[in-house]
Amino acid sequence: MGTTRPVPGGVRALERALYHRRLLLLKSLWRRVTDPSSELSAAARATFARHWLVLERAEAHAPEAVRATLAYPTVGTRLVRALGAADGGEFATELGQFGAIAAAAALRSGCPAELTLPAPGGSLTLPGVGTVPCPGGEFTLRPGARRGARRLRRLPGGTARLDDLDPYRVPQGAPGLRATVAEERQPSGAGPWDHRWTTAMALLRAVDQRRAEEVAALTRCVIPLAPPSTPARPAEPPGRAEAPTPPARPPVHPAQHGARTGSRSATLRAAPGAVLSVLPASGEVLAEVLVHEIQHSKLAVLCDLLPLYRPGGAAHYRVPWRSDPRPVGAVLQGAYAHLAMADLWHRVGHARGARGTGAAEVAVRRERCRAYVGEALRTLLESDELTEAGREFTGGMRREYRRLGRPRTRELPHHHRT
């Protein structure tokens, strides 16, 4: 996987690893709630137990639907926030979001279930489903009950959703996103995003069918961000920001392409599969954003499964795509994403030919990304912070980097690369 190229079974392996990561978060939450020393009230424990039972029954009824629910990116954000909350009232408040996860699982599985959740704002958002109006200040789920809801819109030709509803889609105060604002649902509809998504996926399929399939499979949602000039306001209910993670594994991987393409995008380590982005200028730019951010998602899941660098390192390194020094994890993330973009523009240039429309700009993009990777690889391989697996992984990146330096006519197949 170090080459960034899709590998046989790679998507399934990443999905399986993400599922087990979510199970681990659930287990940690269960242990914290049932810990006798916890400050939770007996009523809060009893409520959690009822919600847990709903989740268990939904899983028994339709396991794959519950897997899909748990894999949804904002479920990860909710679980991490709850686990990172301070004991007492803060934890009790965040724990209430577990009920929304259980309700979403029950609805998606078709399991007959009953539960009641508070909705003090007059509505409740269920992750991966949508927002349900609750004029009475509470949400009640019962068999046979039907409720109108603002559902998440599905992007054309696949399963990815445009999530412009979930209040947890852009964690307030997360590192790298402090000045970022979630775009609200537009009355005009999702037309601009639909058009760019369709164009982006058509480009990927035309130049790299395997990459297109990987992007389609791993992108669970696109989260629109407001333009940088939009005044900041909370994008989620008041409370604790996303729980901090070790400095060597930054939870946010922002990709600032502003000077080149007018785009801004990011990935949350707690929510792989979500692509956060302002509306790109074109479908071609969105194709680059999708390829870039899905590499961050892949690497976030992989680093949970197999550490590629040692945590807690204090060293920071200069990188060509940022003005501020970065820890080793961020260097690896940036190099990995830019390597995939270099491969993308390599293939676009190969498909269009040396004299095709925009060939010069494509060549510039390819060489810029490749130069970024070359400098970052030297930094990584000279550091002493990579694990043995990390050095092997980076070696795969270096082989791909060298391949991209050869003339296009000598391009090699990738059928058995690892």
Coordinates of C-alpha atoms in Angstrom, one line a residue:
M1 CA 0.0 0.0 0.0
G2 CA 3.0 2.3 0.3
T3 CA 2.8 3.1 -3.5
T4 CA -0.7 4.6 -2.8
R5 CA -1.9 2.4 -5.6
P6 CA -5.1 0.3 -5.0
V7 CA -4.2 -3.3 -4.2
P8 CA -6.3 -6.4 -4.3
G9 CA -8.3 -6.7 -1.1
G10 CA -7.1 -3.3 0.1
V11 CA -10.5 -1.7 0.5
R12 CA -11.9 -4.8 2.4
A13 CA -8.9 -4.8 4.7
L14 CA -9.3 -1.1 5.5
E15 CA -13.0 -1.4 6.1
R16 CA -12.4 -4.4 8.4
A17 CA -9.8 -2.5 10.3
L18 CA -12.1 0.5 10.7
Y19 CA -14.9 -1.7 11.9
H20 CA -12.7 -3.2 14.6
R21 CA -11.5 0.3 15.6
R22 CA -15.1 1.3 16.1
L23 CA -15.7 -1.8 18.2
L24 CA -12.7 -0.9 20.3
L25 CA -14.1 2.6 20.9
L26 CA -17.5 1.1 21.9
K27 CA -15.8 -1.3 24.3
S28 CA -13.9 1.5 25.8
L29 CA -17.1 3.5 26.2
W30 CA -18.9 0.5 27.8
R31 CA -16.1 0.1 30.3
R32 CA -16.1 3.7 31.3
V33 CA -19.8 3.8 31.8
T34 CA -19.8 0.6 33.9
D35 CA -16.8 1.5 35.9
P36 CA -17.9 1.6 39.6
S37 CA -15.8 4.7 40.2
S38 CA -17.6 6.7 37.4
E39 CA -19.5 9.8 38.4
L40 CA -22.4 8.9 36.1
S41 CA -25.8 8.8 37.8
A42 CA -27.8 5.6 38.0
A43 CA -30.3 7.1 35.5
A44 CA -27.6 7.8 32.9
R45 CA -26.2 4.3 33.3
A46 CA -29.7 2.8 32.8
T47 CA -30.3 5.0 29.7
F48 CA -27.0 3.9 28.2
A49 CA -27.8 0.2 28.9
R50 CA -31.2 0.6 27.0
H51 CA -29.5 2.2 24.0
W52 CA -26.8 -0.5 24.0
L53 CA -29.5 -3.2 23.9
V54 CA -31.1 -1.5 20.9
L55 CA -27.7 -1.6 19.1
E56 CA -27.2 -5.3 20.0
R57 CA -30.7 -6.1 18.7
A58 CA -30.1 -4.2 15.5
E59 CA -26.8 -6.0 14.9
A60 CA -28.5 -9.4 15.4
H61 CA -31.3 -8.3 13.0
A62 CA -29.0 -7.0 10.2
P63 CA -25.3 -7.1 10.9
E64 CA -24.1 -5.4 7.6
A65 CA -26.5 -2.5 8.2
V66 CA -25.0 -1.9 11.6
R67 CA -21.5 -2.2 10.3
A68 CA -22.3 0.5 7.7
T69 CA -23.7 2.7 10.5
L70 CA -20.7 2.3 12.7
A71 CA -18.4 3.0 9.7
Y72 CA -20.1 6.4 9.0
P73 CA -17.5 9.1 9.7
T74 CA -19.4 11.2 12.2
V75 CA -20.0 8.1 14.4
G76 CA -16.3 8.1 15.0
T77 CA -16.4 11.8 15.9
R78 CA -19.2 11.2 18.4
L79 CA -17.4 8.3 20.0
V80 CA -14.1 10.1 20.3
R81 CA -15.7 13.1 21.8
A82 CA -17.5 11.0 24.4
L83 CA -14.4 9.2 25.4
G84 CA -12.4 12.4 25.6
A85 CA -15.0 14.2 27.8
A86 CA -14.2 15.0 31.4
D87 CA -16.0 13.0 34.1
G88 CA -19.3 14.4 35.4
G89 CA -21.8 16.4 33.5
E90 CA -19.6 16.8 30.4
F91 CA -19.3 13.0 30.0
A92 CA -23.0 12.6 30.6
T93 CA -23.9 15.2 27.9
E94 CA -21.6 13.6 25.3
L95 CA -22.8 10.1 26.2
G96 CA -26.3 11.1 25.0
Q97 CA -25.0 11.0 21.4
F98 CA -24.7 7.2 21.8
G99 CA -28.5 7.1 21.6
A100 CA -28.4 8.8 18.2
I101 CA -26.0 6.1 17.0
A102 CA -28.2 3.3 18.3
A103 CA -31.3 4.9 16.7
A104 CA -29.5 5.2 13.3
A105 CA -28.5 1.6 13.5
A106 CA -32.0 0.5 14.3
L107 CA -33.5 2.5 11.4
R108 CA -30.9 1.4 8.9
S109 CA -31.3 -2.3 9.9
G110 CA -35.1 -2.2 9.9
C111 CA -35.0 -3.7 13.4
P112 CA -38.2 -3.0 15.4
A113 CA -37.0 -1.0 18.4
E114 CA -38.2 1.5 20.9
L115 CA -36.2 4.4 22.4
T116 CA -36.7 8.1 23.3
L117 CA -34.1 10.7 22.9
P118 CA -34.1 14.4 24.0
A119 CA -34.1 16.9 21.2
P120 CA -34.1 20.3 23.0
G121 CA -33.5 22.2 19.8
G122 CA -36.6 20.8 18.2
S123 CA -34.7 18.4 15.9
L124 CA -32.3 15.5 16.1
T125 CA -29.7 14.4 13.6
L126 CA -29.0 10.7 13.3
P127 CA -25.5 10.0 11.8
G128 CA -25.7 8.8 8.2
V129 CA -29.5 9.2 8.1
G130 CA -30.5 12.8 8.4
T131 CA -32.3 15.3 10.6
V132 CA -35.7 14.5 12.1
P133 CA -38.0 17.3 13.3
C134 CA -39.0 16.9 17.0
P135 CA -41.4 19.7 17.8
G136 CA -42.1 18.3 21.2
G137 CA -38.5 18.4 22.3
E138 CA -37.9 14.7 22.1
F139 CA -37.4 11.9 19.5
T140 CA -39.3 8.7 19.9
L141 CA -38.5 5.6 17.9
R142 CA -41.1 2.8 17.9
P143 CA -42.1 0.0 15.5
G144 CA -44.3 1.2 12.6
A145 CA -43.8 4.9 13.4
R146 CA -43.1 7.2 10.4
R147 CA -41.5 10.5 10.6
G148 CA -40.6 13.1 8.0
A149 CA -36.9 13.8 7.8
R150 CA -34.4 15.9 5.9
R151 CA -32.3 13.1 4.6
L152 CA -28.7 13.3 3.5
R153 CA -28.5 13.6 -0.2
R154 CA -26.7 10.9 -2.1
L155 CA -24.0 11.9 -4.7
P156 CA -24.7 10.6 -8.2
G157 CA -23.7 7.1 -9.2
G158 CA -22.7 5.7 -5.9
T159 CA -23.2 5.4 -2.1
A160 CA -21.4 8.6 -0.9
R161 CA -23.5 11.2 0.7
L162 CA -23.3 15.0 0.8
D163 CA -23.5 15.6 4.5
D164 CA -24.6 19.2 5.1
L165 CA -26.7 18.4 8.1
D166 CA -24.8 16.6 10.9
P167 CA -23.8 19.1 13.7
Y168 CA -20.7 17.0 14.4
R169 CA -19.4 17.1 10.8
V170 CA -16.8 19.8 11.6
P171 CA -15.6 19.4 15.2
Q172 CA -15.4 22.8 16.8
G173 CA -11.9 23.7 17.9
A174 CA -10.2 20.7 16.2
P175 CA -6.5 21.4 15.4
G176 CA -6.1 22.7 11.8
L177 CA -9.9 23.4 11.6
R178 CA -10.2 26.2 14.1
A179 CA -11.2 28.8 11.5
T180 CA -13.2 26.3 9.4
V181 CA -17.0 26.6 9.2
A182 CA -19.3 24.0 7.9
E183 CA -21.4 25.1 4.9
E184 CA -25.2 25.0 5.7
R185 CA -27.6 23.2 3.5
Q186 CA -28.4 25.4 0.4
P187 CA -32.0 26.0 -0.6
S188 CA -30.9 25.8 -4.3
G189 CA -30.0 22.1 -3.7
A190 CA -26.9 20.0 -4.3
G191 CA -26.6 20.8 -8.0
P192 CA -23.1 22.3 -8.0
W193 CA -21.7 19.4 -5.9
D194 CA -23.5 16.8 -8.1
H195 CA -22.0 18.3 -11.2
R196 CA -18.5 18.4 -9.9
W197 CA -18.7 14.9 -8.4
T198 CA -19.9 13.5 -11.7
T199 CA -17.1 15.2 -13.6
A200 CA -14.5 14.2 -11.1
M201 CA -15.5 10.5 -11.1
A202 CA -15.7 10.5 -14.9
L203 CA -12.1 11.9 -15.1
L204 CA -10.9 9.2 -12.6
R205 CA -12.6 6.4 -14.5
A206 CA -11.2 7.6 -17.8
V207 CA -7.5 7.7 -16.6
D208 CA -7.4 5.2 -13.7
Q209 CA -10.4 2.8 -13.2
R210 CA -8.9 1.2 -10.2
R211 CA -8.3 4.5 -8.4
A212 CA -11.8 5.5 -9.3
E213 CA -13.2 2.3 -7.7
E214 CA -11.1 2.9 -4.6
V215 CA -12.3 6.5 -4.2
A216 CA -15.9 5.5 -4.7
A217 CA -15.7 2.7 -2.1
L218 CA -13.8 4.6 0.6
T219 CA -15.6 8.0 0.3
R220 CA -18.6 7.7 2.6
C221 CA -19.5 11.4 2.6
V222 CA -18.4 14.8 1.3
I223 CA -18.8 17.6 3.9
P224 CA -19.1 21.1 2.3
L225 CA -17.0 23.8 4.0
A226 CA -17.9 27.4 3.8
P227 CA -15.5 29.7 2.0
P228 CA -12.7 31.0 4.3
S229 CA -14.3 34.5 4.5
T230 CA -17.4 33.1 6.1
P231 CA -17.8 34.4 9.7
A232 CA -17.0 31.6 12.2
R233 CA -19.9 30.2 14.2
P234 CA -20.3 26.9 16.0
A235 CA -20.9 24.0 13.7
E236 CA -22.1 21.7 16.4
P237 CA -23.7 21.8 19.8
P238 CA -21.7 23.5 22.5
G239 CA -19.4 21.2 24.4
R240 CA -15.9 19.7 24.3
A241 CA -14.0 19.7 21.0
E242 CA -12.8 16.5 19.5
A243 CA -10.7 14.6 22.1
P244 CA -7.0 15.2 21.5
T245 CA -4.8 12.4 20.1
P246 CA -1.1 11.9 20.5
P247 CA 0.9 14.7 18.7
A248 CA 2.6 12.2 16.5
R249 CA -0.8 11.3 14.9
P250 CA -2.5 14.6 14.1
P251 CA -6.3 14.2 14.0
V252 CA -6.6 16.7 11.1
H253 CA -4.8 16.6 7.8
P254 CA -5.7 19.9 6.0
A255 CA -4.7 20.1 2.4
Q256 CA -4.3 23.7 1.4
H257 CA -4.3 24.0 -2.4
G258 CA -5.4 27.6 -2.5
A259 CA -2.6 29.2 -4.4
R260 CA -2.9 26.6 -7.2
T261 CA -6.5 25.5 -7.4
G262 CA -8.6 27.7 -5.1
S263 CA -9.6 24.7 -3.0
R264 CA -9.3 23.8 0.7
S265 CA -9.9 20.4 2.1
A266 CA -9.2 18.2 5.1
T267 CA -9.6 14.8 6.7
L268 CA -10.2 14.0 10.4
R269 CA -8.3 11.1 11.8
A270 CA -11.4 10.1 13.9
A271 CA -13.6 10.2 10.8
P272 CA -11.9 8.5 7.9
G273 CA -14.0 8.3 4.8
A274 CA -15.2 11.9 5.2
V275 CA -13.8 14.5 2.7
L276 CA -14.2 18.0 4.0
S277 CA -13.9 20.6 1.3
V278 CA -15.0 24.0 0.0
L279 CA -16.8 23.7 -3.3
P280 CA -14.0 23.2 -5.8
A281 CA -13.7 25.4 -8.8
S282 CA -14.2 22.4 -11.1
G283 CA -14.7 18.7 -11.3
E284 CA -11.0 18.3 -12.1
V285 CA -10.0 20.0 -8.9
L286 CA -12.5 17.8 -7.0
A287 CA -10.8 14.7 -8.5
E288 CA -7.5 15.9 -7.0
V289 CA -9.1 16.7 -3.7
L290 CA -10.7 13.2 -3.5
V291 CA -7.5 11.4 -4.4
H292 CA -5.6 13.5 -1.9
E293 CA -8.0 13.1 1.1
I294 CA -8.7 9.4 0.6
Q295 CA -4.9 8.8 1.0
H296 CA -5.2 10.5 4.4
S297 CA -8.2 8.2 5.3
K298 CA -6.3 5.1 4.2
L299 CA -3.2 6.1 6.2
A300 CA -5.3 7.0 9.3
V301 CA -6.8 3.5 9.4
L302 CA -3.5 1.8 8.6
C303 CA -1.6 3.7 11.4
D304 CA -4.2 2.5 13.9
L305 CA -3.7 -1.1 12.6
L306 CA 0.1 -1.0 12.2
P307 CA 2.2 1.9 13.7
L308 CA 4.5 3.4 11.0
Y309 CA 6.3 5.8 13.3
R310 CA 7.0 6.1 17.0
P311 CA 4.5 8.2 19.0
G312 CA 5.5 11.2 21.0
G313 CA 8.4 12.4 19.0
A314 CA 9.3 16.1 19.6
A315 CA 11.1 16.7 16.3
H316 CA 9.5 18.9 13.6
Y317 CA 10.5 19.1 10.0
R318 CA 10.3 21.6 7.2
V319 CA 8.1 20.5 4.3
P320 CA 7.7 22.2 0.9
W321 CA 3.9 22.3 1.0
R322 CA 3.5 24.1 4.4
S323 CA 5.2 27.2 6.0
D324 CA 5.2 25.7 9.5
P325 CA 7.4 22.8 10.6
R326 CA 5.5 19.5 10.9
P327 CA 5.9 16.3 13.1
V328 CA 6.9 13.1 11.4
G329 CA 3.3 11.8 11.1
A330 CA 2.2 14.9 9.2
V331 CA 5.3 14.6 6.9
L332 CA 4.3 11.0 6.1
Q333 CA 0.7 12.0 5.6
G334 CA 1.6 14.8 3.2
A335 CA 4.1 12.8 1.3
Y336 CA 1.6 10.0 0.8
A337 CA -1.1 12.3 -0.4
H338 CA 1.1 14.2 -2.8
L339 CA 2.5 10.9 -4.2
A340 CA -1.0 9.9 -5.2
M341 CA -1.6 13.2 -6.8
A342 CA 1.6 12.9 -8.8
D343 CA 0.4 9.6 -10.0
L344 CA -3.0 11.1 -10.9
W345 CA -1.5 13.8 -13.0
H346 CA 1.0 11.4 -14.5
R347 CA -1.9 9.3 -15.8
V348 CA -3.9 12.4 -16.9
G349 CA -0.9 13.5 -18.9
H350 CA -0.4 10.1 -20.4
A351 CA -4.1 9.9 -21.5
R352 CA -4.1 13.4 -23.0
G353 CA -0.7 13.2 -24.7
A354 CA 2.2 15.7 -24.7
R355 CA 0.2 18.2 -26.9
G356 CA -3.2 17.7 -25.4
T357 CA -5.4 20.5 -23.9
G358 CA -3.8 21.7 -20.7
A359 CA -0.8 19.4 -21.1
A360 CA 1.6 22.0 -19.8
E361 CA -0.4 22.7 -16.7
V362 CA -0.8 18.9 -16.0
A363 CA 2.9 18.4 -16.3
V364 CA 3.5 21.3 -13.9
R365 CA 1.1 19.8 -11.3
R366 CA 2.8 16.4 -11.7
E367 CA 6.3 17.7 -11.2
R368 CA 5.3 19.9 -8.3
C369 CA 3.8 17.0 -6.4
R370 CA 6.7 14.8 -7.3
A371 CA 9.2 17.3 -6.1
Y372 CA 7.3 17.6 -2.8
V373 CA 7.4 13.9 -2.3
G374 CA 11.1 13.6 -3.1
E375 CA 12.0 16.2 -0.4
A376 CA 9.7 14.6 2.1
L377 CA 11.0 11.1 1.5
R378 CA 14.6 12.3 2.2
T379 CA 13.4 13.8 5.4
L380 CA 11.5 10.6 6.4
L381 CA 14.3 8.2 5.5
E382 CA 16.9 10.3 7.4
S383 CA 14.9 10.5 10.5
D384 CA 15.0 7.9 13.3
E385 CA 11.3 8.0 14.0
L386 CA 9.9 5.4 11.6
T387 CA 9.2 1.9 12.8
E388 CA 10.5 -1.1 10.9
A389 CA 7.1 -1.3 9.2
G390 CA 7.2 2.5 8.5
R391 CA 10.6 2.2 6.7
E392 CA 9.2 -0.7 4.6
F393 CA 6.1 1.4 3.8
T394 CA 8.2 4.4 2.9
G395 CA 10.4 2.2 0.7
G396 CA 7.3 1.4 -1.3
M397 CA 6.6 5.1 -1.6
R398 CA 10.2 5.7 -2.9
R399 CA 9.8 3.0 -5.5
E400 CA 6.6 4.7 -6.8
Y401 CA 8.3 8.1 -6.7
R402 CA 11.1 6.7 -8.9
R403 CA 8.7 5.1 -11.3
L404 CA 6.9 8.4 -11.8
G405 CA 10.3 9.9 -12.9
R406 CA 10.6 7.7 -15.9
P407 CA 9.3 8.7 -19.3
R408 CA 5.6 8.0 -19.7
T409 CA 6.3 5.4 -22.5
R410 CA 8.0 3.2 -20.0
E411 CA 5.1 3.1 -17.5
L412 CA 4.8 -0.3 -15.8
P413 CA 1.7 -2.2 -14.7
H414 CA 0.8 -2.4 -11.0
H415 CA -1.0 -5.7 -10.8
H416 CA 1.1 -7.2 -8.1
R417 CA 2.6 -4.2 -6.3
T418 CA 2.6 -4.4 -2.5

